[in-house]
CSV table of C-alpha atoms and ligand atoms in Angstrom, one decimal:
chain,number,residue,atom,x,y,z
B,1,MET,CA,15.3,10.9,-17.3
B,2,LYS,CA,12.9,10.6,-14.3
B,3,ILE,CA,14.0,13.4,-11.9
B,4,LEU,CA,13.0,14.1,-8.3
B,5,LEU,CA,13.2,17.7,-7.3
B,6,ILE,CA,13.2,18.4,-3.5
B,7,GLU,CA,13.0,22.2,-3.1
B,8,ASP,CA,10.9,24.3,-0.7
B,9,GLU,CA,11.1,27.6,-2.7
B,10,ILE,CA,7.9,27.0,-4.7
B,11,LYS,CA,8.5,29.6,-7.4
B,12,LEU,CA,12.1,28.4,-8.0
B,13,ALA,CA,10.9,24.8,-8.0
B,14,GLY,CA,8.3,25.7,-10.7
B,15,PHE,CA,11.0,27.2,-12.9
B,16,VAL,CA,13.3,24.3,-12.5
B,17,ALA,CA,10.5,21.7,-13.1
B,18,SER,CA,9.3,23.5,-16.2
B,19,ALA,CA,12.8,23.7,-17.6
B,20,LEU,CA,13.5,20.0,-16.9
B,21,ARG,CA,10.2,19.0,-18.6
B,22,GLN,CA,10.9,21.2,-21.6
B,23,ALA,CA,14.2,19.5,-21.9
B,24,GLY,CA,12.3,16.2,-22.1
B,25,HIS,CA,12.6,14.9,-18.6
B,26,LEU,CA,9.8,13.7,-16.2
B,27,CYS,CA,10.0,15.7,-13.0
B,28,GLU,CA,8.2,15.1,-9.7
B,29,HIS,CA,8.5,17.8,-7.0
B,30,PHE,CA,8.3,17.7,-3.2
B,31,SER,CA,9.0,20.7,-1.0
B,32,ASP,CA,9.5,18.9,2.3
B,33,GLY,CA,12.6,16.8,3.3
B,34,SER,CA,10.8,13.8,4.8
B,35,GLN,CA,8.3,13.5,1.9
B,36,GLY,CA,11.2,14.0,-0.5
B,37,LEU,CA,13.2,11.2,1.1
B,38,GLU,CA,10.2,8.8,1.0
B,39,ALA,CA,9.7,9.6,-2.7
B,40,ALA,CA,13.4,9.1,-3.4
B,41,MET,CA,13.3,5.6,-1.7
B,42,ILE,CA,10.3,4.3,-3.6
B,43,GLY,CA,10.2,6.3,-6.8
B,44,GLU,CA,13.0,4.7,-8.9
B,45,TYR,CA,14.4,8.0,-10.1
B,46,ASP,CA,17.4,8.5,-12.4
B,47,LEU,CA,18.4,11.7,-10.6
B,48,VAL,CA,17.6,13.7,-7.4
B,49,ILE,CA,18.0,17.5,-7.4
B,50,LEU,CA,18.2,18.4,-3.7
B,51,ASP,CA,18.0,21.6,-1.8
B,52,LEU,CA,19.7,21.7,1.6
B,53,MET,CA,17.6,24.0,3.8
B,54,LEU,CA,14.3,22.2,3.9
B,55,PRO,CA,11.4,21.8,6.3
B,56,THR,CA,11.2,18.6,8.5
B,57,LEU,CA,14.5,17.1,7.3
B,58,ASP,CA,17.4,19.0,5.8
B,59,GLY,CA,19.1,18.0,2.6
B,60,PHE,CA,22.2,16.5,4.2
B,61,GLU,CA,20.0,14.2,6.2
B,62,VAL,CA,17.9,13.3,3.1
B,63,LEU,CA,21.2,12.3,1.3
B,64,ARG,CA,22.6,10.5,4.4
B,65,ASN,CA,19.5,8.5,4.8
B,66,MET,CA,19.3,7.6,1.1
B,67,ARG,CA,22.9,6.2,1.2
B,68,ASN,CA,22.4,4.5,4.5
B,69,PHE,CA,19.4,2.6,3.0
B,70,LYS,CA,21.6,1.7,-0.1
B,71,ASN,CA,19.8,4.0,-2.4
B,72,LYS,CA,22.4,4.9,-5.1
B,73,THR,CA,20.4,7.4,-7.2
B,74,PRO,CA,22.7,10.3,-8.3
B,75,VAL,CA,22.1,13.5,-6.3
B,76,ILE,CA,22.9,17.1,-7.4
B,77,ILE,CA,22.8,19.5,-4.5
B,78,LEU,CA,21.3,22.9,-5.2
B,79,SER,CA,21.9,25.2,-2.3
B,80,ALA,CA,22.4,28.8,-1.1
B,81,LEU,CA,24.9,27.3,1.4
B,82,SER,CA,28.2,28.2,-0.4
B,83,ASP,CA,30.9,27.6,2.2
B,84,THR,CA,33.6,25.2,1.1
B,85,ASP,CA,32.8,23.1,4.2
B,86,GLN,CA,29.2,22.6,3.2
B,87,ILE,CA,30.2,21.7,-0.4
B,88,ILE,CA,32.8,19.1,0.9
B,89,LYS,CA,30.2,17.7,3.3
B,90,GLY,CA,27.6,17.3,0.5
B,91,LEU,CA,30.1,15.6,-1.9
B,92,ASP,CA,31.5,13.4,0.9
B,93,LEU,CA,27.9,12.2,1.7
B,94,GLY,CA,27.7,11.1,-1.9
B,95,ALA,CA,26.4,13.9,-4.0
B,96,ILE,CA,27.6,13.8,-7.6
B,97,ASP,CA,27.6,17.6,-8.0
B,98,TYR,CA,26.9,20.8,-6.0
B,99,ILE,CA,25.4,23.9,-7.6
B,100,LYS,CA,25.4,27.2,-5.6
B,101,LYS,CA,22.3,29.4,-5.7
B,102,PRO,CA,21.7,31.7,-7.4
B,103,PHE,CA,22.4,29.6,-10.5
B,104,ASP,CA,21.8,29.8,-14.2
B,105,LEU,CA,19.1,27.4,-15.4
B,106,ASN,CA,21.1,26.5,-18.5
B,107,GLU,CA,24.0,25.5,-16.3
B,108,LEU,CA,21.8,23.3,-14.3
B,109,LEU,CA,20.5,21.6,-17.5
B,110,ALA,CA,24.0,21.1,-18.7
B,111,ARG,CA,25.0,19.5,-15.4
B,112,VAL,CA,21.9,17.2,-15.7
B,113,ARG,CA,23.0,16.2,-19.2
B,114,ALA,CA,26.4,15.4,-17.7
B,115,VAL,CA,24.8,13.1,-15.2
B,116,GLN,CA,22.8,11.5,-18.0
B,117,ARG,CA,25.9,10.9,-20.0
B,118,ARG,CA,27.7,9.3,-17.1
B,119,GLN,CA,24.8,7.0,-16.5
B,120,THR,CA,24.4,5.9,-20.1
B,121,ASP,CA,26.9,3.2,-19.8
B,122,GLN,CA,25.2,1.3,-17.0
B,123,PHE,CA,21.7,2.4,-17.8
B,124,SER,CA,19.5,0.6,-20.3
B,125,PRO,CA,17.3,3.1,-22.1
B,126,LEU,CA,14.9,0.7,-23.7
B,127,LEU,CA,11.4,0.0,-22.3
B,128,ARG,CA,9.3,-2.6,-24.1
B,129,ILE,CA,5.7,-3.8,-23.8
B,130,ASP,CA,4.5,-6.3,-26.3
B,131,ASP,CA,5.7,-5.0,-29.7
B,132,LEU,CA,5.9,-1.4,-28.5
B,133,GLU,CA,9.4,-0.1,-27.7
B,134,ILE,CA,10.7,3.3,-26.6
B,135,ASN,CA,14.2,4.6,-26.0
B,136,VAL,CA,14.1,7.2,-23.2
B,137,LEU,CA,17.5,8.6,-24.2
B,138,THR,CA,17.0,9.1,-27.9
B,139,ARG,CA,13.2,9.5,-27.3
B,140,GLU,CA,12.4,7.2,-30.2
B,141,ALA,CA,9.4,4.9,-30.3
B,142,THR,CA,8.6,2.0,-32.5
B,143,ARG,CA,5.7,-0.5,-32.7
B,144,ASP,CA,6.2,-3.7,-34.6
B,145,SER,CA,9.6,-2.2,-35.5
B,146,GLN,CA,7.9,0.7,-37.4
B,147,PRO,CA,9.0,4.2,-36.2
B,148,ILE,CA,6.3,6.3,-34.5
B,149,ILE,CA,6.8,10.1,-34.5
B,150,LEU,CA,5.7,11.5,-31.1
B,151,SER,CA,5.7,15.1,-29.8
B,152,ASN,CA,7.7,15.7,-26.5
B,153,ARG,CA,4.4,15.6,-24.5
B,154,GLU,CA,3.2,12.5,-26.2
B,155,PHE,CA,6.5,10.8,-25.5
B,156,GLY,CA,6.3,12.0,-21.8
B,157,ILE,CA,2.9,10.5,-21.4
B,158,LEU,CA,3.9,7.2,-23.0
B,159,GLU,CA,7.0,7.0,-20.9
B,160,LEU,CA,5.0,7.6,-17.8
B,161,LEU,CA,2.4,4.9,-18.7
B,162,MET,CA,5.0,2.4,-19.7
B,163,SER,CA,7.2,2.9,-16.6
B,164,ARG,CA,4.1,2.1,-14.5
B,165,ALA,CA,2.6,-0.6,-16.8
B,166,GLY,CA,-0.6,-2.1,-15.3
B,167,GLN,CA,-1.3,0.8,-13.0
B,168,VAL,CA,-4.0,3.4,-13.6
B,169,ILE,CA,-2.5,6.8,-14.1
B,170,THR,CA,-4.9,9.7,-13.5
B,171,LYS,CA,-5.2,12.9,-15.6
B,172,THR,CA,-3.9,14.9,-12.6
B,173,GLN,CA,-0.8,12.7,-12.4
B,174,ILE,CA,-0.2,13.2,-16.1
B,175,LEU,CA,-0.6,17.0,-15.8
B,176,ASP,CA,1.6,17.0,-12.8
B,177,LYS,CA,4.4,15.0,-14.3
B,178,VAL,CA,4.4,15.9,-18.0
B,179,TRP,CA,3.1,19.5,-17.8
B,180,ASN,CA,3.9,22.4,-15.5
B,181,VAL,CA,3.2,22.2,-11.8
B,182,ASP,CA,0.7,25.0,-12.1
B,183,PHE,CA,-1.3,23.8,-15.1
B,184,ASP,CA,-5.1,24.4,-15.1
B,185,PRO,CA,-6.6,20.9,-14.2
B,186,GLY,CA,-9.9,21.9,-15.8
B,187,SER,CA,-8.2,21.9,-19.3
B,188,ASN,CA,-8.8,19.1,-21.8
B,189,VAL,CA,-5.2,19.2,-22.9
B,190,VAL,CA,-4.6,15.6,-21.6
B,191,GLU,CA,-7.5,14.2,-23.5
B,192,VAL,CA,-6.3,15.9,-26.7
B,193,HIS,CA,-2.8,14.5,-26.3
B,194,MET,CA,-4.1,11.0,-25.3
B,195,TYR,CA,-6.3,11.0,-28.5
B,196,GLN,CA,-3.3,11.7,-30.7
B,197,LEU,CA,-1.1,9.3,-28.8
B,198,ARG,CA,-3.5,6.4,-29.1
B,199,LYS,CA,-4.0,7.1,-32.8
B,200,LYS,CA,-0.2,6.9,-33.3
B,201,ILE,CA,0.3,3.8,-31.0
B,202,ASP,CA,-2.8,1.7,-31.5
B,203,LYS,CA,-4.5,2.5,-34.8
B,204,GLY,CA,-4.2,-0.4,-37.2
B,205,PHE,CA,-3.1,-2.9,-34.6
B,206,GLU,CA,-5.2,-5.8,-33.4
B,207,THR,CA,-4.4,-5.3,-29.7
B,208,PRO,CA,-4.8,-1.8,-28.4
B,209,LEU,CA,-2.2,-1.3,-25.6
B,210,ILE,CA,-3.5,2.0,-24.1
B,211,GLN,CA,-6.8,1.7,-22.3
B,212,THR,CA,-9.1,4.2,-20.7
B,213,VAL,CA,-10.3,3.3,-17.2
B,214,VAL,CA,-13.6,5.2,-17.0
B,215,GLY,CA,-13.7,7.8,-14.3
B,216,ARG,CA,-10.1,7.0,-13.2
B,217,GLY,CA,-7.6,7.6,-15.9
B,218,TYR,CA,-5.4,5.6,-18.3
B,219,THR,CA,-3.4,2.4,-18.2
B,220,ILE,CA,-1.2,0.5,-20.5
B,221,LYS,CA,-1.6,-3.3,-20.6
B,222,GLY,CA,1.1,-5.8,-20.7
B,223,THR,CA,4.4,-6.6,-19.0
B,224,LEU,CA,7.3,-4.2,-19.0
B,225,THR,CA,10.7,-5.4,-20.0
B,226,LYS,CA,13.8,-3.3,-20.0
B,227,GLY,CA,17.1,-3.5,-21.9
I,301,CA,CA1,15.4,25.9,0.9
């Protein structure tokens, strides 16, 4: 799933983002309520994990604004506020779940899986461009109906490129969304994974789908269809 994490404790956010990525999700992180709300409104996320005590705009207001603007993305609140009144307020504002800090990362991941299962019915997991198709739930990829075996990172990169088909995705964006938040940007790890990914996706096909945009990043050509 594509998950937005709004949390101002940087160290905690790093742990949570790492764990979500290791579990195969894409995770974007903001540590400020207003920026987080803006991202939630435009980012087309499958889930928002929301802290309550945040700079500029608290979590209750982020959630209230999302619902006022008809944004229905599921929200899990993650907060040190543990009074029953706060929990009731969060759930009444439309949160799907409320996890009290301190929490166990494995419990958070299990609750994320529960959201994922609830969404499966309405959610279409297939992304398709040309003859390339991926299933973001089973994490399977095929081209011309032939299965392609991808590592978790390769799948993450491909999902990112496909979900933003036609846009140029920079190396920094790939590092940020598929790797840990604190990954060394000087590393050539993206290039290495892109080389492997392109070999698996494009080698032997007449039309290469993944393109390098010199000095800027990578893009995938074609029109995205879902379902
Ligand atoms: Ca906080």
